[in-house]
Coordinates of C-alpha atoms and ligand atoms in Angstrom, one line a residue:
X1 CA 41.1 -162.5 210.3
X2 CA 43.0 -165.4 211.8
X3 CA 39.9 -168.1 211.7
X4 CA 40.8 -170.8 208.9
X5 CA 37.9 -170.7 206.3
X6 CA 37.0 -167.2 207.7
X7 CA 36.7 -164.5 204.7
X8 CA 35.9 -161.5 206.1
X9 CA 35.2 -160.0 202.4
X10 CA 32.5 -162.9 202.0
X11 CA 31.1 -161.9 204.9
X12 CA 30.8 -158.3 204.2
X13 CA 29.5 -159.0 200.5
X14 CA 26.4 -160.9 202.0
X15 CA 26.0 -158.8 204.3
X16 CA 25.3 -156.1 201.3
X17 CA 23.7 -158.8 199.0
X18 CA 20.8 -159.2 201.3
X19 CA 19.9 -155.8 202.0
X20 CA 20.5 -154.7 198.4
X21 CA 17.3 -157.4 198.0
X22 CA 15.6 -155.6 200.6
X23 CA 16.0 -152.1 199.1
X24 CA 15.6 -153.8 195.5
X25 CA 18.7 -152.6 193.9
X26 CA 19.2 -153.0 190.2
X27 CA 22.1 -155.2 189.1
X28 CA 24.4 -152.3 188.1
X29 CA 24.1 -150.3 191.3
X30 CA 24.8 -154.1 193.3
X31 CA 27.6 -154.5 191.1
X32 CA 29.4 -151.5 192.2
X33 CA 28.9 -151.3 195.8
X34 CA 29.8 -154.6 196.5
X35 CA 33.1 -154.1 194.9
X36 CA 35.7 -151.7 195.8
X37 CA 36.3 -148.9 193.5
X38 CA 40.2 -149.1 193.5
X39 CA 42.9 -151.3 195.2
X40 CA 46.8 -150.9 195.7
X41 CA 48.9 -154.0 196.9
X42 CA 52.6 -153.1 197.2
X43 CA 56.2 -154.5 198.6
X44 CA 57.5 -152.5 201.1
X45 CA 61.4 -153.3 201.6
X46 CA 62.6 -152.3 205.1
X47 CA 66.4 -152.3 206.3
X48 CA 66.4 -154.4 209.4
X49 CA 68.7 -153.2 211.8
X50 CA 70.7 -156.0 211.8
X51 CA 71.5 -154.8 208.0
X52 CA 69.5 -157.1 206.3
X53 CA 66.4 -156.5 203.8
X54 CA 62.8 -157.6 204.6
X55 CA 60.4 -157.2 202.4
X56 CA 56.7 -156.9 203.4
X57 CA 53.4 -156.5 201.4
X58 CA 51.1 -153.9 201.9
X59 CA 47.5 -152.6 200.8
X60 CA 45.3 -149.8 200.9
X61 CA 41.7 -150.4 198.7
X62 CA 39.5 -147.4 198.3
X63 CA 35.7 -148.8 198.3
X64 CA 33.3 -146.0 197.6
X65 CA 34.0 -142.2 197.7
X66 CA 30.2 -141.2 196.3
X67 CA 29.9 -139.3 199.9
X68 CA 33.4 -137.9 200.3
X69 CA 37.1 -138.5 200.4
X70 CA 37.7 -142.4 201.8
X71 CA 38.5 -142.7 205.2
X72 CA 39.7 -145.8 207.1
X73 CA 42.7 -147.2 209.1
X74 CA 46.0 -149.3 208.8
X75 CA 46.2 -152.6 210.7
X76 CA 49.5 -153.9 211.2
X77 CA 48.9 -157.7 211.4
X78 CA 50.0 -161.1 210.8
X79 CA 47.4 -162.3 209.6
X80 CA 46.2 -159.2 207.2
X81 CA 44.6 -160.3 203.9
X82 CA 43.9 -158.6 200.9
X83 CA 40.2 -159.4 201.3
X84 CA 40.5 -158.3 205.0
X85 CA 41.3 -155.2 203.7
X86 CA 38.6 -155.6 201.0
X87 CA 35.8 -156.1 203.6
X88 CA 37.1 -153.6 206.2
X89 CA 37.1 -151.0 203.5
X90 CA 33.2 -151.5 202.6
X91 CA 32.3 -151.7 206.3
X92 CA 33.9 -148.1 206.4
X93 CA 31.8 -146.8 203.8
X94 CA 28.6 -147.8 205.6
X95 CA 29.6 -146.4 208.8
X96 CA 30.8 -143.5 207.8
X97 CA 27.4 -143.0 205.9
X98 CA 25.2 -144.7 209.0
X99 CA 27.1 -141.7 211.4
X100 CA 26.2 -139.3 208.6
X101 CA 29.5 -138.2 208.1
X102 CA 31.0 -136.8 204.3
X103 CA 33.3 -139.8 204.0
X104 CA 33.6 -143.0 201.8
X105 CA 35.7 -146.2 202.7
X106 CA 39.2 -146.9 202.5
X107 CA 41.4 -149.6 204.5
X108 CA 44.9 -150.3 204.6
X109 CA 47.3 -153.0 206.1
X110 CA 50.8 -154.4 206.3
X111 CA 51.1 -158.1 206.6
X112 CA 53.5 -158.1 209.9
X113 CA 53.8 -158.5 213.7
X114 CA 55.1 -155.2 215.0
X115 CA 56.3 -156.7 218.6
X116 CA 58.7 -158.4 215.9
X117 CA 59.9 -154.9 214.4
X118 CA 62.3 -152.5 216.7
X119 CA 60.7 -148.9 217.1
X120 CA 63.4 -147.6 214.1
X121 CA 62.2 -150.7 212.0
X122 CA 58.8 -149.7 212.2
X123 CA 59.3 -146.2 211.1
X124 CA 60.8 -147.1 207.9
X125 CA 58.1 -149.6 207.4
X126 CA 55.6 -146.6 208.2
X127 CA 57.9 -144.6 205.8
X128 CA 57.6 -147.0 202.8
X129 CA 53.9 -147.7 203.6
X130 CA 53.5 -144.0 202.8
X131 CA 56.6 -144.0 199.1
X132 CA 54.5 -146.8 198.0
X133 CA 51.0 -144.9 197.9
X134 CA 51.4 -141.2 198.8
X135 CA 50.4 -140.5 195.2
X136 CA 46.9 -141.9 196.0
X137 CA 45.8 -140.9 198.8
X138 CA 45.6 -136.9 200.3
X139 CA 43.7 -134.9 201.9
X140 CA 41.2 -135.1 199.4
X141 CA 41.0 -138.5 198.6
X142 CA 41.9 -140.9 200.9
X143 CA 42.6 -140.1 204.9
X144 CA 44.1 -143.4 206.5
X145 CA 44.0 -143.2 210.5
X146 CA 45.3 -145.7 213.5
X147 CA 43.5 -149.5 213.2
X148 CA 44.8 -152.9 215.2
X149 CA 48.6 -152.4 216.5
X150 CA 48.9 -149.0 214.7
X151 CA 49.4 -146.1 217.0
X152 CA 49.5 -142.0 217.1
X153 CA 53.5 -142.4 216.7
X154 CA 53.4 -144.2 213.2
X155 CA 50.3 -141.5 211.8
X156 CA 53.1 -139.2 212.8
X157 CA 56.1 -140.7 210.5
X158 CA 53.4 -141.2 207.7
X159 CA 52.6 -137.7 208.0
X160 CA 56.1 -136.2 207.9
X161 CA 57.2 -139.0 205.3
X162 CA 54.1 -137.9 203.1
X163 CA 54.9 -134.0 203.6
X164 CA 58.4 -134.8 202.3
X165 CA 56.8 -135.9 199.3
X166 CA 54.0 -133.3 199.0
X167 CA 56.8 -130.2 199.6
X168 CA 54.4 -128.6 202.6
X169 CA 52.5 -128.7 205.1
X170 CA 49.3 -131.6 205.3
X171 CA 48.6 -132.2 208.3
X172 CA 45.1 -133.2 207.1
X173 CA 46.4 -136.7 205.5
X174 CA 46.2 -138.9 208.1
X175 CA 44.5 -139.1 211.6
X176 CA 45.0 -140.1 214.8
X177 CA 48.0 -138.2 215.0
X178 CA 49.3 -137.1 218.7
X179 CA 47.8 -134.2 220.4
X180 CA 49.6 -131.0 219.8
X181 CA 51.0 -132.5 216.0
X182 CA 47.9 -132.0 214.0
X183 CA 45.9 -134.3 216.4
X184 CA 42.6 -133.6 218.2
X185 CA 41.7 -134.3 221.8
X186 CA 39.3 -137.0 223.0
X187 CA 40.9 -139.1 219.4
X188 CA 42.6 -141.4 221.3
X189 CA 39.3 -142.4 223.6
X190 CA 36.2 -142.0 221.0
X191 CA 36.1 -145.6 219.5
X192 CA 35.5 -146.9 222.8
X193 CA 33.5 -143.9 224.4
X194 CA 30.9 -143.8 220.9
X195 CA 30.4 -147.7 222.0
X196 CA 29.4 -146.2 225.3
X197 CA 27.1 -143.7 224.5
X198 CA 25.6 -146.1 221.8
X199 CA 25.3 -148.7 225.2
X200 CA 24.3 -145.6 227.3
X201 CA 20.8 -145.5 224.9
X202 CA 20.5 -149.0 224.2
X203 CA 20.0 -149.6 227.9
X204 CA 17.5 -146.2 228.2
X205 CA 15.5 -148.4 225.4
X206 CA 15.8 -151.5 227.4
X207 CA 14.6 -150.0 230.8
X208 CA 17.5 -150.9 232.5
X209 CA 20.0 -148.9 235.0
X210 CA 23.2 -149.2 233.3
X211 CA 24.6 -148.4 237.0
X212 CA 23.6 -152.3 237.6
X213 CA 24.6 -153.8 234.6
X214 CA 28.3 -155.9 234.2
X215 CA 29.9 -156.7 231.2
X216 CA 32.5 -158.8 229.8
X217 CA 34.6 -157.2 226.8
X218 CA 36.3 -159.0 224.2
X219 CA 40.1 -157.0 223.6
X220 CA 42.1 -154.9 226.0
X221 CA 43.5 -152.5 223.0
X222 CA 42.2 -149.0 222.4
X223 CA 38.8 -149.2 221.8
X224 CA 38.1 -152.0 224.9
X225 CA 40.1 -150.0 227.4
X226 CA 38.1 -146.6 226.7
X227 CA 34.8 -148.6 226.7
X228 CA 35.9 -150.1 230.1
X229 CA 36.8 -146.4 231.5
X230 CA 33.2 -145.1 230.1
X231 CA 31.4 -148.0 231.4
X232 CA 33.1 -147.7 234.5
X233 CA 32.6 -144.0 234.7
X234 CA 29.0 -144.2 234.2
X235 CA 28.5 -146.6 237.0
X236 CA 28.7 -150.4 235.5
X237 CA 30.9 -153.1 236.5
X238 CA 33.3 -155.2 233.7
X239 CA 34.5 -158.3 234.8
X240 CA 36.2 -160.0 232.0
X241 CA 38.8 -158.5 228.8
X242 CA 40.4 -160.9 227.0
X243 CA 43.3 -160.4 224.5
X244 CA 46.4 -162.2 222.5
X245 CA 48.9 -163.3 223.7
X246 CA 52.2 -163.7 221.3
X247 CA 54.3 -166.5 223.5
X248 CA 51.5 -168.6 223.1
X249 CA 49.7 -168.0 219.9
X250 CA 46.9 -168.1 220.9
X251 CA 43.9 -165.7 223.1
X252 CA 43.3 -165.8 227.1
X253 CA 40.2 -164.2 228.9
X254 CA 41.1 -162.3 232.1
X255 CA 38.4 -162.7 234.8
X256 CA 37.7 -161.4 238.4
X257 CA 34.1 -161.5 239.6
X258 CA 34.4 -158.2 241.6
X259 CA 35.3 -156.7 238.3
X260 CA 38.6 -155.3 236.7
X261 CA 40.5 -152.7 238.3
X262 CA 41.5 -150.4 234.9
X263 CA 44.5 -149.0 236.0
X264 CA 46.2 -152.2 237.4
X265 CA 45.5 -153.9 234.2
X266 CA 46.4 -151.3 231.8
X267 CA 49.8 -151.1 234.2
X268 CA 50.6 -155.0 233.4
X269 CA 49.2 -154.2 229.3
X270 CA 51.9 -154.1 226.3
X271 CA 51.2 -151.1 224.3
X272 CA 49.6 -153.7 221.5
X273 CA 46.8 -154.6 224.3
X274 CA 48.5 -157.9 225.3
X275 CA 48.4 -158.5 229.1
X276 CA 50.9 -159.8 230.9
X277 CA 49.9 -163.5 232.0
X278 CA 51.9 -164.0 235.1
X279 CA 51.3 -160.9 236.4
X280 CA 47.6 -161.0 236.1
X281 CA 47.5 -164.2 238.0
X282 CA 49.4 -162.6 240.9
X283 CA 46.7 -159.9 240.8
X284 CA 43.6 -162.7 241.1
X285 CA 42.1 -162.9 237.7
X286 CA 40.9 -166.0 236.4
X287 CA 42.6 -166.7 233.1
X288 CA 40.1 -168.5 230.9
X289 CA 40.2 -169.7 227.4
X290 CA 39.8 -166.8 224.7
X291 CA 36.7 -167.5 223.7
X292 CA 35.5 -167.8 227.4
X293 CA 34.5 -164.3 227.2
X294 CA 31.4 -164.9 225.8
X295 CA 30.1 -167.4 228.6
X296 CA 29.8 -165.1 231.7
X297 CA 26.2 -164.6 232.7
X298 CA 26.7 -160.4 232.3
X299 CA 24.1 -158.2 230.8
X300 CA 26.2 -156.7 228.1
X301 CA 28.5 -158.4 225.4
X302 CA 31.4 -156.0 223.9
X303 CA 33.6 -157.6 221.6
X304 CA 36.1 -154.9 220.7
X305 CA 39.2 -156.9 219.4
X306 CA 38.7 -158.7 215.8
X307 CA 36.1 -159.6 213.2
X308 CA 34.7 -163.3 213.7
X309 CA 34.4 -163.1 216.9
X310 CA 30.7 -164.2 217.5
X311 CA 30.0 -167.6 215.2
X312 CA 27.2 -170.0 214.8
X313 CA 29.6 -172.2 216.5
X314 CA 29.8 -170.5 219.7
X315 CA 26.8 -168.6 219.7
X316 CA 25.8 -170.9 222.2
X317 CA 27.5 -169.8 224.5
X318 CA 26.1 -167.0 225.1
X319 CA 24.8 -166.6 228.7
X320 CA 20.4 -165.9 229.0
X321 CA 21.6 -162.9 231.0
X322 CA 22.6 -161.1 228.5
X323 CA 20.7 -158.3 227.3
X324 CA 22.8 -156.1 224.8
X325 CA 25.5 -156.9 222.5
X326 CA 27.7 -154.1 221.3
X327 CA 29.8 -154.7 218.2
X328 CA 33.3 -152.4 219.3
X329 CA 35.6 -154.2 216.9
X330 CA 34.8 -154.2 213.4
X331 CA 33.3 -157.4 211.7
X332 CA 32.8 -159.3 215.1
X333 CA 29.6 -161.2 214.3
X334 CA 29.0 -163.6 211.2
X335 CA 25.7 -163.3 209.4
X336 CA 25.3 -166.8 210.9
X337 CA 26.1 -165.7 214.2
X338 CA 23.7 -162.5 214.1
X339 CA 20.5 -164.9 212.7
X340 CA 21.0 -166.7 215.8
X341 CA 21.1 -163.4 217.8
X342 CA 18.0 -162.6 216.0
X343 CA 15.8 -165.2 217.3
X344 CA 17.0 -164.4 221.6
X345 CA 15.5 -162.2 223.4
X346 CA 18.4 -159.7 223.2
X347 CA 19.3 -156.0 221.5
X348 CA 22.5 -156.1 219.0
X349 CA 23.8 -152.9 218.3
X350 CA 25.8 -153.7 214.8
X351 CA 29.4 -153.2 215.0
X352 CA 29.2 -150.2 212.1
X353 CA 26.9 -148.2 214.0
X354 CA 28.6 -148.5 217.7
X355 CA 32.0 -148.0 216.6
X356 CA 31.3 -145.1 214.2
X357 CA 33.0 -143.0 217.3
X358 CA 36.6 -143.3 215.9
X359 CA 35.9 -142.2 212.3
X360 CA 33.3 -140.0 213.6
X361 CA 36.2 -138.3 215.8
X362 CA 39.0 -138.8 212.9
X363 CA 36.9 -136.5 210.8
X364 CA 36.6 -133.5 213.4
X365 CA 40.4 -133.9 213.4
X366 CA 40.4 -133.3 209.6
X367 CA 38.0 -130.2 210.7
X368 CA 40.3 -129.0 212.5
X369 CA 43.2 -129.4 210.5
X370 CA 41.8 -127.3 207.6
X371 CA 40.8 -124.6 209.9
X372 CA 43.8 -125.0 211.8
X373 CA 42.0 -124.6 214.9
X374 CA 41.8 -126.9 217.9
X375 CA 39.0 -127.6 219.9
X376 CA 39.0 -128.2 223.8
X377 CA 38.4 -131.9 224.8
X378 CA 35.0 -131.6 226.3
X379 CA 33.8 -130.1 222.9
X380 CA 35.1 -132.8 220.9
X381 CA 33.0 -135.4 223.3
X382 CA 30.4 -133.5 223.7
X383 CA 30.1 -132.9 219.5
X384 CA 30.8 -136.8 219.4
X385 CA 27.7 -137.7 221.4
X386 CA 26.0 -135.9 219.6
X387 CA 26.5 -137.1 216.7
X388 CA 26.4 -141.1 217.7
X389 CA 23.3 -140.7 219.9
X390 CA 21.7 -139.4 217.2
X391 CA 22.8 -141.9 214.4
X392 CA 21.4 -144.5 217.4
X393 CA 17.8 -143.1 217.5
X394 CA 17.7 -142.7 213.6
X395 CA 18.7 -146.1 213.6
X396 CA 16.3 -147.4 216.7
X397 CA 13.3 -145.6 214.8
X398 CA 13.9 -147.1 211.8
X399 CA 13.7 -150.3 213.5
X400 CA 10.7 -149.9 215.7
X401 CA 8.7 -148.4 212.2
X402 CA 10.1 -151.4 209.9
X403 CA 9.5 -154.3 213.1
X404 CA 13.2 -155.1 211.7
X405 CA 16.5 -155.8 214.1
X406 CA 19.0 -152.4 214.2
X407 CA 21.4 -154.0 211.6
X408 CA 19.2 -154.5 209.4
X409 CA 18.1 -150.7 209.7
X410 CA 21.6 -149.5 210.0
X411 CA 22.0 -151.1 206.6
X412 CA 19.4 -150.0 205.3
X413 CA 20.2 -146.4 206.4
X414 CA 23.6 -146.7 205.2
X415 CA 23.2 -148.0 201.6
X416 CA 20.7 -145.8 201.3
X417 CA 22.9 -142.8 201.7
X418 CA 25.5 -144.3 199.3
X419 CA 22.9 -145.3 196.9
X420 CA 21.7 -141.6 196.6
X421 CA 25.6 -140.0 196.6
X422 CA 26.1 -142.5 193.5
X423 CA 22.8 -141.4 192.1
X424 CA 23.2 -137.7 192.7
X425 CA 26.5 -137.9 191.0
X426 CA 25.2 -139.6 188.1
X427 CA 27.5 -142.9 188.3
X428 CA 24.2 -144.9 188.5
Ligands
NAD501 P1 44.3 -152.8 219.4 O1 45.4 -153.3 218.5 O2 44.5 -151.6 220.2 O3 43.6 -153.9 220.3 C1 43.2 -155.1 219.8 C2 43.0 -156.0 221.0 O4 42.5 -157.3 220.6 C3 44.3 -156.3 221.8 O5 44.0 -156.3 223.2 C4 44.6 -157.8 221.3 O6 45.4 -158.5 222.2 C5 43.2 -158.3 221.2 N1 43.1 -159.5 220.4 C6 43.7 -159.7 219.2 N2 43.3 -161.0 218.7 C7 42.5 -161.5 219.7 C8 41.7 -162.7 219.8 N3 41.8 -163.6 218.8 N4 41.0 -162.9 220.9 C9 40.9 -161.9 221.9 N5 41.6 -160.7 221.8 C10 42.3 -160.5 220.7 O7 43.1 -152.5 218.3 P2 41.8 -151.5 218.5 O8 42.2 -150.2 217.9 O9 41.3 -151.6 219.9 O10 40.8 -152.2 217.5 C11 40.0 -153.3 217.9 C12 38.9 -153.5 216.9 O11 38.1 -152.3 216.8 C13 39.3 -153.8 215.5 O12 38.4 -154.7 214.9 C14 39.3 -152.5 214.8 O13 39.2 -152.6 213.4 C15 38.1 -151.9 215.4 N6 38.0 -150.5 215.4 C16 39.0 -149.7 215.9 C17 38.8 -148.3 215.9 C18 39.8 -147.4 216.6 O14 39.6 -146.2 216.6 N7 40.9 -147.9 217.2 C19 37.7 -147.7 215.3 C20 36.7 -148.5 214.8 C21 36.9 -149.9 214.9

């Protein structure tokens, strides 16, 4: 997002270009899946508390739904683009189709810093996010959820604001909602967790004990802090997370070679994932450049906080020790980035496939919306491991048969799948 000369929708469009060459797609068929079916850009005026109006823009693009209703998240973000949103959307549509879920891709944003934006100010934002396009999304055809610096408390005010609108009772419109409003248990944890199980397999694959492994994250927001817990939980050892920090401008990596301690991190961590500097350094870590993360000699690489993350430029600096890269944020590695991956010794688990655990989970909250019937927690998880180990071993196979690396698989799994929904449905 923030990298100057970065464009994520570039990215995601050659991403698609090359494997619609592998699968030998006809022009028409390229033509539509590496375009988004419908966009909506929008102003969004907000009374500021201090009485004046700001006015911020907005987006929500719908990319594909051939498979089902589109499904994606909101980031709230400074640096949002309208081909951020573009590429985010199509990278939904594949992951949704590589976790065989019945979902297509959506994406939404607002261009704005919310530690800016007082809690009132950002529910009238959420509120006009919602006057601006409640007419195009629903239930049935289009399901935003929580993305970067969007949380269960604004799903919530998008929720009521759109049942204002809609006269009744949906709570099916959005995800990611708080537990006991229409949300579902284990939501909140299943990005990071999916990245674990995903890891769990990888490193059954690899022959290695995950209960020696370490691992140095990239992010300390939602989906790096459950991975830690998981990780953690199942016996490994993280020793670096790294996140923004708004005084400065500009990313730190926190480090301690004994590995974090989760709770006394998360205790000095802003609700946005941003760790308290000064704090940290009482507590011994290291603080290290932001793209320090990368250089630890660990066994597994998780970058979990924004796309770009991995480059041809700092590929490099990627320690021989590690074994296993999992993509936890979306977008993290640059086609560049992943040829050089390609030629290490080392397993990539693409970012599509790994963090399929959040939409994966976003969707069993729909399920349980419509049936208005709410599972216990341990279901939900166990249902979600489930369904990502076997999206991992479909993709793995695919792999070992073709002699090709997972992405390339997962791709080829994915557009596949979309390919056929398109077909079926007579639009190709
Ligand atoms: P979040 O807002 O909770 O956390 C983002 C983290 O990244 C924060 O710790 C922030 O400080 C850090 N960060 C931001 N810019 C950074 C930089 N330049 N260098 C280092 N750290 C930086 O967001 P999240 O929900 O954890 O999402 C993280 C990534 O995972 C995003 O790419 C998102 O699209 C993707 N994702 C999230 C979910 C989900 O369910 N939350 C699902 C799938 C994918």
């Amino acid at each position: 997002m923030a990298a100057k000369g970065f464009n994520a929708y570039k990215m995601a469009r050659e991403q698609f270009d090359s494997i619609a060459d592998k699968l030998e797609l006809d022009e028409g068929t390229r033509e539509l899946l590496r375009t988004p079916m419908r966009e909506y850009h929008f102003t969004i005026p907000v009374k500021m508390d201090d009485g004046s109006v700001k006015v911020f823009q907005g987006y929500r693009v719908q990319h594909n739904d051939a498979r089902g209703p589109c499904k994606g998240g909101i980031r709230f973000h400074p640096q949002e683009t309208a081909d951020t949103v573009r590429a985010l959307s199509m990278w939904m549509t594949w992951k949704c189709a590589v976790a065989d879920i019945p979902l297509g891709g959506g994406k939404g944003g607002v261009i704005c810093d919310p530690h800016d934006l007082s809690d009132r100010e950002q529910e009238r934002l959420c509120r006009g996010w919602i006057r601006q396009i409640a007419k195009n999304i629903g239930p049935v055809e289009d399901i935003p959820a929580p993305d970067v610096m969007t949380t269960a408390q604004h799903m919530l005010w998008m929720m009521d604001e759109y049942e204002h609108i809609a006269g009744g009772q949906y709570p099916g419109v959005i995800t990611g909602k708080p537990v006991g409003m229409g949300g579902s248990l284990g939501r909140t944890e299943a990005t990071g967790f999916g990245v674990i199980f995903m890891v769990r397999e990888a490193l059954k694959e690899l022959d290695i004990d995950i209960t020696s492994t370490t691992a140095s994250i990239q992010g300390f927001g939602n989906v790096a802090q459950y991975a830690a817990v998981l990780f953690t939980e199942y016996g490994g050892k993280v020793v670096n997370v790294s996140c923004w920090d708004q005084e400065d401008g500009k990313a730190y990596s926190y480090y301690r070679e004994n590995g974090i301690d989760l709770e006394e991190l998360r205790d000095i961590t802003d609700r946005f994932g941003s760790v308290d500097k000064e704090k940290a350094k009482k507590l011994g870590y290291e603080r290290l450049s932001g793209d320090d993360w990368l250089k630890h000699d660990v066994d597994i690489l998780i970058p979990a906080a924004l796309e770009n993350a991995i480059t041809a430029d700092n590929v490099d600096k990627i320690s021989d020790s590690v074994k296993l890269i999992a993509g936890g944020a979306n977008g993290p590695i640059t086609p560049e980035g992943m040829d050089a991956l390609n030629k290490r010794d080392l397993m990539v688990i693409p970012d599509f496939l790994a963090n399929a655990g959040g939409v994966t989970c976003s969707y069993f909250e729909q399920v349980q919306n419509n049936t208005n019937y709410y599972w216990p927690r341990e279901e939900v998880i166990g249902k979600l491991d489930d369904k990502m180990t076997s999206a991992f071993y479909a993709v793995m196979e695919l792999a070992k048969r073709k002699k090709i690396p997972l992405e390339e698989a997962a791709y080829m799994i994915a557009i596949s799948r979309v390919v056929d929904a398109c077909r079926m449905r007579g639009w190709i």
